[in-house]
Coordinates of C-alpha atoms in Angstrom, one line a residue:
M1 CA 2.3 -1.4 21.5
I2 CA 1.7 -1.1 17.8
L3 CA 1.6 -4.3 15.8
V4 CA 2.6 -3.7 12.1
T5 CA 2.1 -6.6 9.7
G6 CA 3.9 -6.5 6.4
A7 CA 6.7 -4.6 8.2
A8 CA 9.3 -5.5 5.6
G9 CA 7.1 -4.5 2.8
F10 CA 7.3 -1.2 1.0
I11 CA 4.7 0.8 3.0
G12 CA 5.2 -1.1 6.2
F13 CA 9.0 -0.3 6.2
H14 CA 8.4 3.4 5.6
L15 CA 5.6 3.6 8.1
I16 CA 7.8 2.2 10.9
R17 CA 10.6 4.7 10.0
T18 CA 8.1 7.5 10.1
L19 CA 6.7 6.5 13.4
M20 CA 10.1 6.0 15.1
K21 CA 11.5 9.2 13.8
S22 CA 8.5 11.1 15.4
D23 CA 8.7 9.2 18.7
S24 CA 11.7 7.0 19.4
D25 CA 10.0 5.6 22.5
L26 CA 7.2 3.9 20.6
K27 CA 6.9 0.1 21.1
I28 CA 6.5 -1.6 17.7
L29 CA 6.0 -5.3 17.1
A30 CA 7.0 -5.8 13.4
V31 CA 6.2 -9.0 11.5
D32 CA 6.5 -10.2 7.9
N33 CA 6.5 -13.5 6.1
F34 CA 9.3 -12.5 3.6
N35 CA 7.5 -14.3 0.7
D36 CA 9.0 -14.5 -2.8
Y37 CA 6.3 -12.5 -4.7
Y38 CA 9.2 -10.2 -5.3
S39 CA 12.8 -10.3 -4.1
P40 CA 13.0 -11.5 -0.5
Q41 CA 16.5 -9.9 -0.5
L42 CA 14.9 -6.5 -0.8
K43 CA 12.6 -7.2 2.1
R44 CA 15.6 -8.5 4.2
E45 CA 17.5 -5.3 3.5
R46 CA 14.6 -3.2 4.6
A47 CA 14.4 -5.3 7.8
R48 CA 18.1 -4.9 8.3
L49 CA 17.8 -1.1 8.2
L50 CA 14.9 -1.2 10.8
K51 CA 17.2 -3.2 13.1
E52 CA 20.2 -0.9 12.5
E53 CA 18.3 2.4 12.8
F54 CA 15.8 1.6 15.5
G55 CA 16.7 -1.7 17.0
I56 CA 13.4 -3.2 15.7
S57 CA 13.6 -6.9 14.6
V58 CA 11.1 -8.1 12.1
R59 CA 9.6 -11.4 13.2
S60 CA 8.9 -14.0 10.5
V61 CA 5.2 -14.8 10.8
D62 CA 2.7 -15.7 8.0
I63 CA -0.8 -14.3 8.6
T64 CA -2.3 -17.4 7.2
D65 CA -0.9 -19.3 10.2
R66 CA -3.6 -18.9 12.8
N67 CA -1.4 -20.1 15.7
G68 CA 1.4 -17.8 14.6
V69 CA -1.0 -14.8 14.5
D70 CA -2.5 -15.7 17.9
S71 CA 1.0 -15.8 19.4
L72 CA 1.6 -12.2 18.4
F73 CA -1.3 -11.0 20.5
E74 CA 0.3 -12.5 23.6
N75 CA 2.1 -9.1 23.6
P76 CA 0.4 -6.0 25.0
V77 CA -0.9 -4.8 21.6
D78 CA -3.4 -1.9 21.6
T79 CA -3.2 -0.8 17.9
V80 CA -2.9 -3.0 14.8
V81 CA -1.8 -1.7 11.5
H82 CA -2.5 -4.6 9.1
L83 CA -0.6 -4.1 5.8
A84 CA 0.4 -7.7 5.0
A85 CA -1.4 -9.0 1.9
Q86 CA -0.8 -10.5 -1.5
A87 CA -0.3 -7.5 -3.7
G88 CA -0.6 -7.0 -7.4
V89 CA -3.6 -6.8 -9.6
R90 CA -2.3 -8.8 -12.6
Y91 CA -0.8 -11.5 -10.5
S92 CA -4.2 -12.2 -9.1
I93 CA -5.3 -13.3 -12.6
E94 CA -2.5 -15.9 -12.6
N95 CA -2.6 -17.1 -9.0
P96 CA -6.1 -16.5 -7.5
R97 CA -5.8 -19.0 -4.7
Q98 CA -2.9 -17.1 -3.1
Y99 CA -5.1 -14.0 -2.9
V100 CA -7.9 -15.8 -1.1
E101 CA -5.5 -17.4 1.4
S102 CA -3.6 -14.2 2.2
N103 CA -6.1 -11.5 1.8
I104 CA -9.2 -13.2 3.1
V105 CA -8.1 -16.1 5.3
G106 CA -5.1 -14.1 6.6
F107 CA -7.3 -11.0 7.2
T108 CA -9.8 -13.2 9.1
N109 CA -7.0 -14.4 11.4
I110 CA -6.0 -10.9 12.2
I111 CA -9.5 -9.5 12.9
E112 CA -10.4 -12.6 14.9
A113 CA -7.4 -11.9 17.1
V114 CA -8.5 -8.3 17.3
R115 CA -12.0 -9.4 18.4
I116 CA -10.7 -12.0 21.0
R117 CA -8.3 -9.5 22.6
N118 CA -10.6 -6.5 22.2
I119 CA -7.9 -4.4 20.5
R120 CA -8.5 -0.6 20.7
H121 CA -8.0 0.1 17.0
C122 CA -7.3 -1.8 13.8
V123 CA -6.1 0.1 10.7
Y124 CA -5.9 -2.0 7.6
A125 CA -4.9 -1.7 3.9
S126 CA -7.6 -1.6 1.3
S127 CA -7.1 -0.4 -2.3
S128 CA -8.3 2.1 -4.9
S129 CA -8.9 -1.0 -7.1
V130 CA -12.3 -1.5 -5.4
Y131 CA -13.6 1.4 -7.5
G132 CA -13.0 -0.6 -10.8
N133 CA -13.5 1.4 -14.0
N134 CA -15.7 4.0 -12.4
S135 CA -16.1 7.0 -14.6
D136 CA -17.6 9.1 -11.7
V137 CA -14.4 11.0 -10.6
P138 CA -13.0 11.9 -8.2
F139 CA -13.6 8.6 -6.4
R140 CA -15.5 9.1 -3.1
E141 CA -15.9 6.7 -0.3
S142 CA -19.7 7.0 -0.5
Q143 CA -19.8 5.6 -4.0
N144 CA -21.3 2.1 -4.5
F145 CA -19.1 -0.5 -6.1
R146 CA -20.3 -1.2 -9.7
S147 CA -18.0 -3.9 -10.9
F148 CA -14.5 -5.3 -10.1
E149 CA -11.7 -5.7 -12.6
S150 CA -9.6 -8.2 -10.6
L151 CA -9.8 -10.8 -7.9
Y152 CA -7.4 -8.6 -5.9
A153 CA -10.1 -5.8 -5.8
V154 CA -12.7 -8.4 -4.7
T155 CA -10.5 -9.5 -1.8
K156 CA -10.0 -5.9 -0.6
A157 CA -13.7 -5.1 -0.9
T158 CA -14.4 -8.3 1.1
N159 CA -12.0 -7.0 3.8
E160 CA -14.0 -3.8 4.1
M161 CA -17.3 -5.7 4.4
M162 CA -15.8 -8.1 7.0
A163 CA -14.5 -5.2 9.1
D164 CA -17.9 -3.5 8.9
V165 CA -19.6 -6.6 10.2
Y166 CA -17.1 -7.2 13.0
S167 CA -17.4 -3.6 14.1
G168 CA -21.2 -3.8 14.3
L169 CA -21.3 -7.2 16.0
Y170 CA -18.5 -6.8 18.5
G171 CA -18.1 -3.0 19.0
L172 CA -14.7 -2.7 17.4
N173 CA -12.9 0.2 15.7
F174 CA -11.7 -0.5 12.2
T175 CA -10.2 2.1 9.8
G176 CA -9.6 0.9 6.2
L177 CA -7.4 2.9 3.8
R178 CA -7.9 2.7 0.1
F179 CA -4.3 3.3 -1.2
F180 CA -3.8 5.1 -4.5
T181 CA -0.8 4.1 -6.6
V182 CA 2.1 4.5 -4.1
Y183 CA 5.6 5.1 -5.2
G184 CA 9.0 6.0 -3.7
S185 CA 12.4 4.7 -2.6
W186 CA 12.7 1.1 -1.5
G187 CA 9.6 0.4 -3.6
R188 CA 8.2 -2.8 -5.1
P189 CA 10.1 -3.9 -8.3
D190 CA 6.8 -5.2 -9.8
M191 CA 5.3 -1.7 -9.8
A192 CA 5.3 0.2 -13.2
Y193 CA 7.5 3.1 -12.1
Y194 CA 10.2 0.8 -10.8
S195 CA 10.1 -1.4 -13.9
F196 CA 10.3 1.7 -16.1
A197 CA 13.4 2.9 -14.4
K198 CA 15.0 -0.5 -14.6
A199 CA 14.2 -0.9 -18.3
I200 CA 15.6 2.6 -19.1
R201 CA 18.8 1.9 -17.1
E202 CA 19.3 -1.4 -19.0
E203 CA 18.2 0.2 -22.3
H204 CA 15.3 -2.2 -22.7
P205 CA 11.9 -1.1 -24.1
I206 CA 9.1 -0.3 -21.7
K207 CA 5.5 -1.6 -22.2
V208 CA 3.0 1.3 -22.3
Y209 CA -0.6 -0.1 -22.1
N210 CA -3.7 1.5 -23.7
H211 CA -1.2 3.5 -25.7
G212 CA -0.5 5.7 -22.7
N213 CA -4.1 6.9 -22.4
M214 CA -4.4 6.3 -18.7
E215 CA -4.3 8.4 -15.5
R216 CA -3.2 7.5 -12.0
D217 CA -3.4 9.3 -8.7
F218 CA 0.4 8.7 -8.0
T219 CA 1.1 9.2 -4.3
H220 CA 4.5 9.4 -2.7
V221 CA 5.0 7.0 0.1
S222 CA 6.0 9.8 2.5
D223 CA 2.4 11.3 2.2
I224 CA 0.9 7.8 2.8
T225 CA 2.9 7.1 5.9
A226 CA 2.2 10.6 7.3
G227 CA -1.5 9.9 6.9
I228 CA -1.3 6.6 8.6
A229 CA 0.8 8.0 11.4
A230 CA -1.9 10.7 12.0
I231 CA -4.6 8.1 12.2
I232 CA -2.6 6.0 14.7
K233 CA -1.8 9.1 16.9
K234 CA -5.4 10.4 17.0
G235 CA -7.0 6.9 17.1
P236 CA -10.7 6.3 16.6
L237 CA -12.7 9.5 16.3
D238 CA -15.1 8.5 19.1
E239 CA -14.1 5.5 21.2
S240 CA -17.5 5.5 22.9
R241 CA -19.1 4.8 19.5
P242 CA -17.1 2.1 17.7
R243 CA -17.3 2.2 14.0
S244 CA -15.9 0.8 10.8
A245 CA -14.5 3.7 8.6
V246 CA -13.0 3.7 5.2
Y247 CA -10.9 6.5 3.7
N248 CA -9.2 7.3 0.4
I249 CA -5.5 8.0 0.9
G250 CA -3.9 9.4 -2.2
R251 CA -2.5 12.6 -3.7
G252 CA -5.9 13.8 -4.9
K253 CA -4.4 14.8 -8.3
P254 CA -4.4 12.4 -11.2
I255 CA -1.3 12.4 -13.5
R256 CA -1.3 11.3 -17.1
L257 CA 0.8 8.1 -17.6
M258 CA 2.9 9.7 -20.4
D259 CA 3.7 12.7 -18.1
F260 CA 4.7 10.3 -15.4
I261 CA 7.0 8.4 -17.8
D262 CA 8.4 11.8 -19.1
T263 CA 9.4 12.7 -15.5
I264 CA 11.1 9.4 -14.9
E265 CA 13.0 9.9 -18.2
Q266 CA 14.0 13.4 -17.1
Y267 CA 15.6 12.2 -13.8
M268 CA 17.1 9.0 -15.4
G269 CA 18.7 11.2 -18.0
K270 CA 17.6 8.9 -20.8
T271 CA 14.6 8.5 -23.1
A272 CA 12.8 5.2 -22.9
R273 CA 12.0 3.1 -26.0
K274 CA 8.3 2.6 -25.8
V275 CA 6.2 -0.3 -27.0
M276 CA 2.6 0.9 -27.3
L277 CA 0.1 -1.9 -26.4
P278 CA -3.7 -2.2 -25.9
M279 CA -5.3 -2.2 -22.5
Q280 CA -4.2 -4.9 -20.2
Q281 CA -6.6 -7.3 -18.6
G282 CA -7.5 -6.2 -15.1
D283 CA -6.4 -2.6 -15.6
V284 CA -8.4 0.6 -15.2
L285 CA -8.4 3.8 -17.2
R286 CA -8.2 6.3 -14.3
T287 CA -7.8 6.6 -10.5
W288 CA -8.5 9.8 -8.7
A289 CA -8.9 10.1 -4.9
D290 CA -11.2 12.6 -3.1
V291 CA -9.3 12.8 0.1
S292 CA -11.5 15.4 1.8
S293 CA -12.8 12.9 4.4
L294 CA -9.4 12.0 5.6
K295 CA -8.4 15.6 5.6
N296 CA -11.4 16.6 7.7
D297 CA -11.1 13.8 10.2
Y298 CA -7.3 13.4 10.5
G299 CA -5.8 16.5 9.0
Y300 CA -4.3 14.6 6.0
T301 CA -2.4 17.0 3.7
P302 CA -0.4 15.3 1.0
S303 CA 2.4 17.6 -0.1
T304 CA 4.9 15.8 -2.3
N305 CA 4.6 16.8 -5.9
L306 CA 5.5 14.5 -8.8
E307 CA 8.9 16.0 -9.6
D308 CA 10.1 15.9 -6.0
G309 CA 8.7 12.4 -5.5
I310 CA 10.3 10.9 -8.7
R311 CA 13.6 12.7 -8.0
E312 CA 13.7 11.0 -4.5
F313 CA 13.0 7.6 -6.0
I314 CA 15.5 7.9 -8.9
D315 CA 18.2 9.1 -6.5
W316 CA 17.7 6.0 -4.4
F317 CA 17.3 3.8 -7.4
K318 CA 20.6 4.9 -8.9
D319 CA 22.4 4.4 -5.6
Y320 CA 20.8 1.0 -4.9
H321 CA 21.6 -0.3 -8.4
A322 CA 25.0 1.2 -8.7
D323 CA 27.5 -1.2 -10.2

């Protein structure tokens, strides 16, 4: 059985659909706390689709609730995919305590349960934000962290170090994934691409930070979930030698922010009114993933180009927000 936390979240929802479409006999235990960081209605709608399409009910459990987490592992879980976390770089500046509770205390509850039950494999979400404003690109997993630009990044780096220690002390297999700017249908409304589309639709101006002089390794969610599914299917590389591994998971091709906005405008059929602003606190100039390690170990081959990915999102966006 595969336990997926954050199952009603953006990536968790798409991952379960990817897994079930490839093997309808899989047993998946799906959980989420349906918090209000962004619309709980959107999360409920994702959960409803999982129920309608695959008969999977998303249980309401908060990972900060130790007893609630422990109860999940009364089921015959052999693989954990831990995606639940407090997301958002800028929100961590406003509400740091929430990040410590969810991303550190909650993470501890999960890996403690993994330790106690000696779970075969735990895959968990890290973030490209751990690289900070690193000018040595593309980012490689072997690079040392120089500085962090947000508390969110600190919590994700902490997760990686905790997994490493637990692996060494208790002989457990952990695989951390540093996600690079994920986008696609059923996405998070707080993400820039979603807010750009919404502003263009409503004819509101969009905020473009650092006057558009930024690059991101925008990665379509279908490539992300295909990569996670490959890791789940293959499992740890060598179960006789438990280890804590960390991989970049992105497109491996940075895109200029203004080109990204141009593509959204193209498929929205409207030109955005842009307000050019200085660099925002907590932001970074560039992200760029070296994905060669994930390709070598798990055959990861991202294939969705920007045009196809944005078209997929905009088609969904227009349908979802149809009057």
